[in-house]
Amino acid sequence: MTVCVIGAGLSGLATAHALAARGVDFVCLEKAPDVGGIWRQPQAGERGPGYLPLHLNTAKQLTGYTGFPMPDSFPLYPRHSDVAAYLRSYAEWADVLPRIEPRTEVESVRQDPDGAWTVVSRAASGASTSRRFGHVIVASGHNTRPAFPDPLPAGSHSYAGTILHSIDYRDGSDFDGQRVIVVGLGASAVDIAADVSRHASRTLLSVRRGLHIVPKQLFGLSLDEIANAPWWTRMSLSEQRHFVEQSLLVARGRLTDYGLPEPDHRIFSSAVTISDEILSRIRHGAVIPRPAIESMEGRRVLFTDGSSEEADAIVYCTGYRMAFPFLPDGWPTGPEGAVELYKRVVAPDHPGLHFVGLVRPVGAITRLVEAQARWVARIVDGDVDLPSAEVMHKEISAYVRGVADRYGAGEGSSIQVDVVPYLQELRDEQDGSYVA
């Protein structure tokens, strides 16, 4: 039977190439008009996590696909339009465009009693199509459902200004001359705060909890290069933490020097925020840190330290929740909210269902996605045998316990991986050397 790939972004294209290379018959369903995922959204003006100032946080050498590097003309950290053009060129180079059905949204994925999969999709015309597949590979990303604080601060529903989530943010020029509060300290929050500060009359950054802010380069090396270096991978986690924490003290000092809270956790115990710009904007007075929002009244916003500010707009950069609306409720998360996939790819209780790109590394994701895609292609081609469901569940349980000890329990932490060890795990799987 044919394989169904859902999504034609970075992960979906890698999967399509891996399947095509093995001669596996497949179709790739993409709800957008073209390939490229979040990287094409800003220029297309579509709703999504992409925004006009978006750039890569990972170096182009390690973010490009194997065998098809990003052009020499690209800067080290290309902007979204460069990446979108590169992904389109890759799809042409890999000759997978004829297998991609754009403007086709997947409505439901269900497993039939005989083990095959029925996928119902809707075309731009509104017409629905039902097709059966032997395997389904979900490569649609996980930044899909915007997450707001729950509950929102008192008075939010009567706030006289504009409240929006970063999923609807496009460009700082939309806030020209306004007083803006950006909420959060993750990647989108620091990007958006820096961008807004070039246009707004006043920009505040409201931070509830401290996070480790890391520049894109240390000692002239991109973080990707460091994470891939043999001298780094030979270090223990304790040694890695000490090295980076001391390097950060040299590179930027303490975060309290900038008016930001120090993290309440060691580095690599939570996602880090990569930014070369936000601390500079704070030091120049363009972005002003504030603690969490306590309440709102009219356009006045009160913070937990007792200070208050008049604000015309509040941009919540408070992340996303995973959502796969075409799958049955709860898939692929378990009862405790953690993603439960064998080697972060295979659904053990649903043979034929696989996920590519549902990982969060410190560094570039592309090599991981390519390794996942090659492994899945071998699985669907019958070249690799999976262990029993019991063995897969044991691996999942051990992984979830380990990642919870390091990052805490939860949906987002359950997809954290370390680049080099995870790549080795996937190589072992391709060799068939899993442990029973």
CSV table of C-alpha atoms in Angstrom, one decimal:
chain,number,residue,atom,x,y,z
A,1,MET,CA,0.0,0.0,0.0
A,2,THR,CA,1.0,3.6,-0.5
A,3,VAL,CA,2.4,5.7,2.4
A,4,CYS,CA,0.8,9.0,3.5
A,5,VAL,CA,3.1,11.8,4.6
A,6,ILE,CA,1.3,14.7,6.4
A,7,GLY,CA,3.1,18.0,6.0
A,8,ALA,CA,5.6,19.4,3.5
A,9,GLY,CA,7.9,21.5,5.8
A,10,LEU,CA,11.4,20.7,6.7
A,11,SER,CA,10.5,17.3,8.2
A,12,GLY,CA,8.0,16.3,5.6
A,13,LEU,CA,10.4,17.0,2.8
A,14,ALA,CA,13.2,15.0,4.4
A,15,THR,CA,10.7,12.1,4.8
A,16,ALA,CA,9.6,12.4,1.2
A,17,HIS,CA,13.2,12.3,0.0
A,18,ALA,CA,14.0,9.2,2.1
A,19,LEU,CA,10.9,7.4,0.8
A,20,ALA,CA,11.6,8.3,-2.8
A,21,ALA,CA,15.2,7.2,-2.4
A,22,ARG,CA,14.1,3.7,-1.4
A,23,GLY,CA,11.4,3.6,-4.2
A,24,VAL,CA,8.5,3.6,-1.7
A,25,ASP,CA,5.2,4.8,-3.2
A,26,PHE,CA,3.8,7.8,-1.2
A,27,VAL,CA,1.7,10.9,-1.3
A,28,CYS,CA,2.5,14.0,0.8
A,29,LEU,CA,-0.5,16.1,1.9
A,30,GLU,CA,0.1,19.8,2.6
A,31,LYS,CA,-2.7,22.2,3.6
A,32,ALA,CA,-0.7,25.3,2.5
A,33,PRO,CA,-0.4,26.4,-1.2
A,34,ASP,CA,3.3,25.5,-1.3
A,35,VAL,CA,6.1,23.6,0.6
A,36,GLY,CA,8.2,25.2,3.4
A,37,GLY,CA,6.1,25.1,6.5
A,38,ILE,CA,6.6,28.0,9.0
A,39,TRP,CA,9.4,29.5,6.9
A,40,ARG,CA,7.1,30.5,4.1
A,41,GLN,CA,4.3,31.8,6.3
A,42,PRO,CA,5.6,35.3,7.0
A,43,GLN,CA,5.9,36.2,3.3
A,44,ALA,CA,2.6,34.6,2.5
A,45,GLY,CA,0.8,36.4,5.3
A,46,GLU,CA,-0.6,33.2,6.7
A,47,ARG,CA,-1.4,32.7,10.4
A,48,GLY,CA,1.3,30.7,12.1
A,49,PRO,CA,4.3,30.8,14.3
A,50,GLY,CA,6.4,32.5,11.6
A,51,TYR,CA,6.9,36.3,11.6
A,52,LEU,CA,8.7,38.7,9.4
A,53,PRO,CA,11.9,39.2,11.5
A,54,LEU,CA,12.3,35.4,11.9
A,55,HIS,CA,15.8,34.1,11.2
A,56,LEU,CA,17.5,30.7,11.9
A,57,ASN,CA,19.0,30.3,15.3
A,58,THR,CA,21.1,27.5,14.0
A,59,ALA,CA,24.0,27.7,11.6
A,60,LYS,CA,23.3,27.1,7.9
A,61,GLN,CA,26.0,24.4,7.6
A,62,LEU,CA,24.2,22.2,10.0
A,63,THR,CA,20.6,23.2,9.2
A,64,GLY,CA,20.9,22.4,5.5
A,65,TYR,CA,20.1,18.9,4.3
A,66,THR,CA,22.8,16.3,3.7
A,67,GLY,CA,23.9,16.4,0.0
A,68,PHE,CA,22.1,19.7,-0.6
A,69,PRO,CA,23.8,22.5,1.4
A,70,MET,CA,22.5,26.0,1.7
A,71,PRO,CA,24.0,28.4,-0.8
A,72,ASP,CA,27.3,30.1,0.0
A,73,SER,CA,25.6,33.4,-0.6
A,74,PHE,CA,23.4,32.9,2.5
A,75,PRO,CA,24.5,34.5,5.8
A,76,LEU,CA,25.3,32.1,8.6
A,77,TYR,CA,21.8,32.6,10.1
A,78,PRO,CA,19.5,33.1,7.1
A,79,ARG,CA,16.1,34.9,7.3
A,80,HIS,CA,12.8,33.2,6.8
A,81,SER,CA,12.5,34.0,3.1
A,82,ASP,CA,16.0,32.5,2.4
A,83,VAL,CA,15.0,29.3,4.2
A,84,ALA,CA,11.7,29.1,2.4
A,85,ALA,CA,13.4,29.4,-1.0
A,86,TYR,CA,16.0,26.8,0.0
A,87,LEU,CA,13.3,24.3,1.1
A,88,ARG,CA,11.5,24.8,-2.3
A,89,SER,CA,14.8,24.2,-4.1
A,90,TYR,CA,15.4,21.1,-2.1
A,91,ALA,CA,12.0,19.7,-3.0
A,92,GLU,CA,12.8,20.3,-6.7
A,93,TRP,CA,16.3,18.8,-6.3
A,94,ALA,CA,14.9,15.7,-4.5
A,95,ASP,CA,12.2,15.4,-7.2
A,96,VAL,CA,9.4,15.1,-4.7
A,97,LEU,CA,7.1,17.9,-5.9
A,98,PRO,CA,5.0,15.6,-8.1
A,99,ARG,CA,4.1,13.6,-5.0
A,100,ILE,CA,3.0,16.6,-3.0
A,101,GLU,CA,-0.7,17.6,-2.9
A,102,PRO,CA,-0.8,21.3,-1.8
A,103,ARG,CA,-4.0,22.9,-0.5
A,104,THR,CA,-5.0,19.6,0.9
A,105,GLU,CA,-5.9,19.5,4.6
A,106,VAL,CA,-6.0,16.3,6.5
A,107,GLU,CA,-9.3,16.0,8.4
A,108,SER,CA,-9.0,12.5,10.1
A,109,VAL,CA,-6.6,9.6,10.4
A,110,ARG,CA,-8.1,6.3,11.6
A,111,GLN,CA,-6.8,2.7,11.8
A,112,ASP,CA,-9.0,0.1,10.2
A,113,PRO,CA,-9.6,-3.4,11.7
A,114,ASP,CA,-7.2,-4.9,9.1
A,115,GLY,CA,-4.4,-2.6,10.2
A,116,ALA,CA,-4.5,-0.2,7.2
A,117,TRP,CA,-5.1,3.5,7.7
A,118,THR,CA,-8.0,5.6,6.3
A,119,VAL,CA,-7.1,9.2,5.7
A,120,VAL,CA,-9.8,11.7,5.0
A,121,SER,CA,-8.6,15.0,3.4
A,122,ARG,CA,-10.3,18.1,2.1
A,123,ALA,CA,-9.2,20.0,-1.0
A,124,ALA,CA,-9.3,23.8,-1.4
A,125,SER,CA,-12.6,23.3,-3.4
A,126,GLY,CA,-14.1,21.8,-0.2
A,127,ALA,CA,-14.3,18.3,-1.7
A,128,SER,CA,-13.4,15.5,0.7
A,129,THR,CA,-11.4,12.4,-0.3
A,130,SER,CA,-11.0,9.2,1.6
A,131,ARG,CA,-8.0,7.0,0.9
A,132,ARG,CA,-6.4,3.9,2.5
A,133,PHE,CA,-2.7,3.7,3.3
A,134,GLY,CA,-0.4,1.1,4.7
A,135,HIS,CA,1.5,3.7,6.8
A,136,VAL,CA,1.0,7.2,8.0
A,137,ILE,CA,3.9,9.5,8.8
A,138,VAL,CA,3.0,12.7,10.7
A,139,ALA,CA,5.5,15.5,9.9
A,140,SER,CA,3.3,18.5,10.5
A,141,GLY,CA,5.2,20.1,13.3
A,142,HIS,CA,4.0,20.8,16.8
A,143,ASN,CA,3.8,24.6,17.2
A,144,THR,CA,0.1,24.6,16.3
A,145,ARG,CA,-2.2,25.5,19.2
A,146,PRO,CA,-1.4,28.9,20.9
A,147,ALA,CA,-1.1,28.7,24.7
A,148,PHE,CA,-2.1,31.6,26.9
A,149,PRO,CA,-1.7,31.7,30.7
A,150,ASP,CA,-4.5,29.9,32.4
A,151,PRO,CA,-6.1,31.8,34.0
A,152,LEU,CA,-5.3,35.1,32.3
A,153,PRO,CA,-4.6,38.0,34.8
A,154,ALA,CA,-7.5,39.6,36.4
A,155,GLY,CA,-9.1,42.3,34.2
A,156,SER,CA,-7.9,40.8,31.0
A,157,HIS,CA,-11.4,40.4,29.5
A,158,SER,CA,-12.0,44.2,30.0
A,159,TYR,CA,-8.6,45.4,29.0
A,160,ALA,CA,-9.0,48.4,26.7
A,161,GLY,CA,-6.0,47.7,24.5
A,162,THR,CA,-5.2,44.8,22.1
A,163,ILE,CA,-4.3,41.3,23.4
A,164,LEU,CA,-2.8,38.8,20.9
A,165,HIS,CA,-0.6,35.7,20.8
A,166,SER,CA,2.7,35.5,18.9
A,167,ILE,CA,0.9,33.2,16.4
A,168,ASP,CA,-0.8,36.4,15.1
A,169,TYR,CA,2.3,38.6,15.3
A,170,ARG,CA,3.7,39.7,11.9
A,171,ASP,CA,5.9,42.7,12.2
A,172,GLY,CA,6.9,45.4,14.6
A,173,SER,CA,5.7,48.2,12.2
A,174,ASP,CA,2.2,47.1,13.1
A,175,PHE,CA,2.8,48.7,16.6
A,176,ASP,CA,4.4,52.0,15.4
A,177,GLY,CA,4.3,54.6,18.2
A,178,GLN,CA,2.4,52.3,20.6
A,179,ARG,CA,3.2,51.2,24.1
A,180,VAL,CA,3.7,47.4,24.0
A,181,ILE,CA,4.2,44.7,26.6
A,182,VAL,CA,5.7,41.4,25.4
A,183,VAL,CA,5.1,38.5,27.7
A,184,GLY,CA,7.6,35.6,27.9
A,185,LEU,CA,11.3,34.9,27.6
A,186,GLY,CA,11.4,32.1,25.0
A,187,ALA,CA,12.7,32.4,21.4
A,188,SER,CA,9.7,34.2,20.0
A,189,ALA,CA,9.4,36.6,23.0
A,190,VAL,CA,12.9,37.9,22.7
A,191,ASP,CA,12.7,38.1,18.9
A,192,ILE,CA,9.4,40.0,19.0
A,193,ALA,CA,10.5,42.3,21.9
A,194,ALA,CA,13.6,43.3,20.0
A,195,ASP,CA,11.6,43.8,16.8
A,196,VAL,CA,8.8,45.8,18.4
A,197,SER,CA,11.3,48.1,20.2
A,198,ARG,CA,12.4,49.5,16.9
A,199,HIS,CA,8.9,50.8,16.2
A,200,ALA,CA,7.0,51.2,19.5
A,201,SER,CA,7.2,54.3,21.7
A,202,ARG,CA,7.9,52.0,24.7
A,203,THR,CA,8.5,48.3,24.9
A,204,LEU,CA,8.3,46.2,28.1
A,205,LEU,CA,9.3,42.6,28.5
A,206,SER,CA,7.2,40.8,31.2
A,207,VAL,CA,9.0,37.8,32.6
A,208,ARG,CA,7.5,35.4,35.1
A,209,ARG,CA,10.4,32.9,35.3
A,210,GLY,CA,14.1,33.2,34.4
A,211,LEU,CA,15.5,31.2,31.5
A,212,HIS,CA,19.1,30.8,30.4
A,213,ILE,CA,19.8,33.2,27.5
A,214,VAL,CA,22.6,32.0,25.3
A,215,PRO,CA,24.2,33.8,22.4
A,216,LYS,CA,24.2,32.1,19.0
A,217,GLN,CA,28.0,31.8,19.2
A,218,LEU,CA,30.5,31.2,21.9
A,219,PHE,CA,34.2,31.6,21.3
A,220,GLY,CA,33.5,32.2,17.6
A,221,LEU,CA,31.7,28.9,17.2
A,222,SER,CA,28.0,28.4,16.6
A,223,LEU,CA,26.2,26.4,19.3
A,224,ASP,CA,25.6,23.7,16.7
A,225,GLU,CA,29.3,23.3,16.0
A,226,ILE,CA,30.0,23.1,19.8
A,227,ALA,CA,27.2,20.5,20.3
A,228,ASN,CA,28.7,18.4,17.5
A,229,ALA,CA,32.4,18.7,18.5
A,230,PRO,CA,34.1,15.5,19.8
A,231,TRP,CA,35.6,17.5,22.8
A,232,TRP,CA,32.0,18.5,23.8
A,233,THR,CA,30.4,15.0,23.4
A,234,ARG,CA,33.2,13.5,25.5
A,235,MET,CA,32.2,15.7,28.5
A,236,SER,CA,29.7,14.5,31.1
A,237,LEU,CA,26.5,16.5,31.6
A,238,SER,CA,28.0,18.1,34.7
A,239,GLU,CA,31.1,19.1,32.8
A,240,GLN,CA,29.1,20.5,29.9
A,241,ARG,CA,26.9,22.6,32.4
A,242,HIS,CA,30.0,24.0,34.1
A,243,PHE,CA,31.7,24.9,30.8
A,244,VAL,CA,28.6,26.7,29.5
A,245,GLU,CA,27.7,28.5,32.7
A,246,GLN,CA,31.2,29.8,33.1
A,247,SER,CA,31.3,30.8,29.5
A,248,LEU,CA,28.1,32.7,29.9
A,249,LEU,CA,29.4,34.6,32.9
A,250,VAL,CA,32.3,35.8,30.8
A,251,ALA,CA,30.2,36.5,27.7
A,252,ARG,CA,27.3,38.4,29.3
A,253,GLY,CA,27.6,38.4,33.1
A,254,ARG,CA,24.6,37.7,35.3
A,255,LEU,CA,21.0,38.1,34.0
A,256,THR,CA,20.1,40.2,37.1
A,257,ASP,CA,22.5,42.8,35.8
A,258,TYR,CA,20.0,43.3,33.0
A,259,GLY,CA,16.9,43.4,35.3
A,260,LEU,CA,16.0,39.8,34.4
A,261,PRO,CA,15.4,37.0,37.0
A,262,GLU,CA,18.1,34.4,37.2
A,263,PRO,CA,16.9,30.9,36.2
A,264,ASP,CA,15.9,28.7,39.1
A,265,HIS,CA,17.4,25.7,37.4
A,266,ARG,CA,20.8,24.6,35.9
A,267,ILE,CA,21.4,25.0,32.2
A,268,PHE,CA,20.2,22.0,30.1
A,269,SER,CA,17.4,21.4,32.6
A,270,SER,CA,15.0,23.3,30.4
A,271,ALA,CA,14.9,24.8,26.9
A,272,VAL,CA,17.4,27.6,26.5
A,273,THR,CA,16.7,30.9,24.8
A,274,ILE,CA,19.1,31.7,22.0
A,275,SER,CA,19.5,35.4,21.2
A,276,ASP,CA,22.3,37.8,20.3
A,277,GLU,CA,20.0,40.8,20.5
A,278,ILE,CA,17.7,41.0,23.5
A,279,LEU,CA,20.3,41.8,26.2
A,280,SER,CA,21.8,44.5,24.0
A,281,ARG,CA,18.3,46.0,23.5
A,282,ILE,CA,17.8,46.0,27.2
A,283,ARG,CA,21.2,47.6,27.9
A,284,HIS,CA,20.3,50.3,25.4
A,285,GLY,CA,17.0,51.0,27.1
A,286,ALA,CA,15.0,50.0,24.1
A,287,VAL,CA,13.4,47.0,26.0
A,288,ILE,CA,12.5,47.4,29.7
A,289,PRO,CA,12.2,44.2,31.8
A,290,ARG,CA,9.2,43.8,34.2
A,291,PRO,CA,8.0,40.9,36.3
A,292,ALA,CA,4.7,39.0,35.6
A,293,ILE,CA,1.5,40.8,35.0
A,294,GLU,CA,-0.9,40.8,38.0
A,295,SER,CA,-3.9,42.5,36.7
A,296,MET,CA,-5.3,45.0,34.1
A,297,GLU,CA,-7.7,47.9,34.4
A,298,GLY,CA,-8.6,49.9,31.3
A,299,ARG,CA,-5.2,50.3,29.6
A,300,ARG,CA,-3.2,50.2,32.9
A,301,VAL,CA,-1.3,47.0,33.5
A,302,LEU,CA,-0.2,46.2,37.1
A,303,PHE,CA,2.9,44.0,37.7
A,304,THR,CA,3.6,41.7,40.6
A,305,ASP,CA,6.2,44.1,42.0
A,306,GLY,CA,3.6,46.8,42.4
A,307,SER,CA,4.6,48.9,39.4
A,308,SER,CA,2.2,49.7,36.6
A,309,GLU,CA,2.3,50.9,33.0
A,310,GLU,CA,-0.2,52.2,30.4
A,311,ALA,CA,-0.1,49.8,27.4
A,312,ASP,CA,-1.8,49.8,24.1
A,313,ALA,CA,-1.0,46.2,23.3
A,314,ILE,CA,0.0,43.0,25.0
A,315,VAL,CA,1.7,40.2,22.9
A,316,TYR,CA,1.7,36.9,24.7
A,317,CYS,CA,4.7,34.8,23.6
A,318,THR,CA,3.8,32.0,25.9
A,319,GLY,CA,4.3,29.0,23.6
A,320,TYR,CA,2.2,26.4,22.0
A,321,ARG,CA,0.5,23.1,22.9
A,322,MET,CA,0.9,20.1,20.6
A,323,ALA,CA,-2.2,19.5,18.5
A,324,PHE,CA,-2.9,16.8,15.9
A,325,PRO,CA,-6.6,17.4,15.3
A,326,PHE,CA,-6.8,14.8,12.6
A,327,LEU,CA,-5.7,12.0,15.1
A,328,PRO,CA,-7.9,10.5,17.8
A,329,ASP,CA,-7.9,12.5,21.1
A,330,GLY,CA,-4.7,12.0,23.1
A,331,TRP,CA,-2.4,10.6,20.4
A,332,PRO,CA,0.6,10.5,20.8
A,333,THR,CA,0.6,11.6,24.4
A,334,GLY,CA,0.1,9.3,27.4
A,335,PRO,CA,-2.1,9.8,30.5
A,336,GLU,CA,0.5,11.9,32.2
A,337,GLY,CA,0.8,14.3,29.2
A,338,ALA,CA,4.2,13.1,27.9
A,339,VAL,CA,4.7,12.1,24.3
A,340,GLU,CA,5.0,8.3,24.2
A,341,LEU,CA,6.8,7.2,21.1
A,342,TYR,CA,9.5,4.5,20.6
A,343,LYS,CA,12.7,6.3,19.9
A,344,ARG,CA,10.5,9.5,19.6
A,345,VAL,CA,9.2,8.2,16.3
A,346,VAL,CA,7.0,5.0,16.4
A,347,ALA,CA,3.6,4.6,18.0
A,348,PRO,CA,3.9,1.2,19.6
A,349,ASP,CA,0.2,0.5,19.9
A,350,HIS,CA,-0.7,1.7,16.4
A,351,PRO,CA,1.5,-0.2,13.9
A,352,GLY,CA,2.1,1.9,10.8
A,353,LEU,CA,1.9,5.3,12.5
A,354,HIS,CA,5.1,7.2,12.8
A,355,PHE,CA,6.2,10.8,13.6
A,356,VAL,CA,9.1,12.7,12.1
A,357,GLY,CA,10.3,16.0,13.6
A,358,LEU,CA,8.6,15.6,17.0
A,359,VAL,CA,11.8,16.3,18.9
A,360,ARG,CA,13.4,19.4,20.5
A,361,PRO,CA,17.2,19.4,20.4
A,362,VAL,CA,19.7,22.0,21.6
A,363,GLY,CA,21.0,22.7,18.1
A,364,ALA,CA,19.9,22.1,14.5
A,365,ILE,CA,17.1,19.6,14.0
A,366,THR,CA,17.8,18.7,10.4
A,367,ARG,CA,20.2,15.8,10.9
A,368,LEU,CA,17.9,14.3,13.4
A,369,VAL,CA,14.9,14.6,11.1
A,370,GLU,CA,16.9,13.1,8.2
A,371,ALA,CA,18.0,10.1,10.4
A,372,GLN,CA,14.4,9.6,11.6
A,373,ALA,CA,13.2,9.8,8.0
A,374,ARG,CA,15.7,7.2,6.8
A,375,TRP,CA,14.8,4.9,9.6
A,376,VAL,CA,11.1,5.2,8.9
A,377,ALA,CA,11.6,4.6,5.2
A,378,ARG,CA,13.4,1.3,6.0
A,379,ILE,CA,10.6,0.3,8.4
A,380,VAL,CA,7.9,0.9,5.8
A,381,ASP,CA,10.0,-0.8,3.2
A,382,GLY,CA,10.2,-3.9,5.3
A,383,ASP,CA,14.0,-3.6,5.7
A,384,VAL,CA,13.9,-3.1,9.5
A,385,ASP,CA,12.0,-5.1,12.1
A,386,LEU,CA,10.7,-3.3,15.1
A,387,PRO,CA,10.8,-4.9,18.6
A,388,SER,CA,7.6,-6.0,20.3
A,389,ALA,CA,5.2,-3.5,21.7
A,390,GLU,CA,6.3,-4.6,25.2
A,391,VAL,CA,9.9,-3.8,24.5
A,392,MET,CA,9.0,-0.4,22.9
A,393,HIS,CA,6.9,0.5,25.9
A,394,LYS,CA,9.9,-0.3,28.2
A,395,GLU,CA,12.1,2.0,26.2
A,396,ILE,CA,9.5,4.8,26.3
A,397,SER,CA,9.0,4.5,30.1
A,398,ALA,CA,12.8,4.6,30.7
A,399,TYR,CA,13.1,7.6,28.4
A,400,VAL,CA,10.2,9.5,29.9
A,401,ARG,CA,11.6,8.9,33.4
A,402,GLY,CA,15.0,10.1,32.4
A,403,VAL,CA,13.9,13.2,30.7
A,404,ALA,CA,11.5,14.1,33.6
A,405,ASP,CA,14.4,13.8,36.0
A,406,ARG,CA,16.4,16.3,33.9
A,407,TYR,CA,13.8,18.6,32.5
A,408,GLY,CA,10.7,18.0,34.6
A,409,ALA,CA,7.5,16.2,33.6
A,410,GLY,CA,5.3,17.5,30.8
A,411,GLU,CA,4.5,17.6,27.1
A,412,GLY,CA,7.2,19.9,26.0
A,413,SER,CA,10.0,18.4,28.1
A,414,SER,CA,9.2,14.9,26.8
A,415,ILE,CA,10.5,15.7,23.3
A,416,GLN,CA,13.9,17.0,24.4
A,417,VAL,CA,16.9,15.2,22.9
A,418,ASP,CA,20.6,15.5,22.9
A,419,VAL,CA,21.8,15.6,19.3
A,420,VAL,CA,24.8,13.3,19.2
A,421,PRO,CA,23.5,10.6,21.6
A,422,TYR,CA,20.1,10.6,19.8
A,423,LEU,CA,21.7,10.2,16.4
A,424,GLN,CA,23.6,7.2,17.7
A,425,GLU,CA,20.4,5.7,19.0
A,426,LEU,CA,18.9,6.0,15.5
A,427,ARG,CA,22.0,4.5,13.9
A,428,ASP,CA,21.7,1.5,16.3
A,429,GLU,CA,18.1,1.1,15.3
A,430,GLN,CA,19.0,1.0,11.7
A,431,ASP,CA,21.5,-1.7,12.4
A,432,GLY,CA,18.8,-3.6,14.2
A,433,SER,CA,20.7,-3.6,17.4
A,434,TYR,CA,17.9,-2.7,19.8
A,435,VAL,CA,18.0,-4.2,23.3
A,436,ALA,CA,15.3,-6.7,24.0
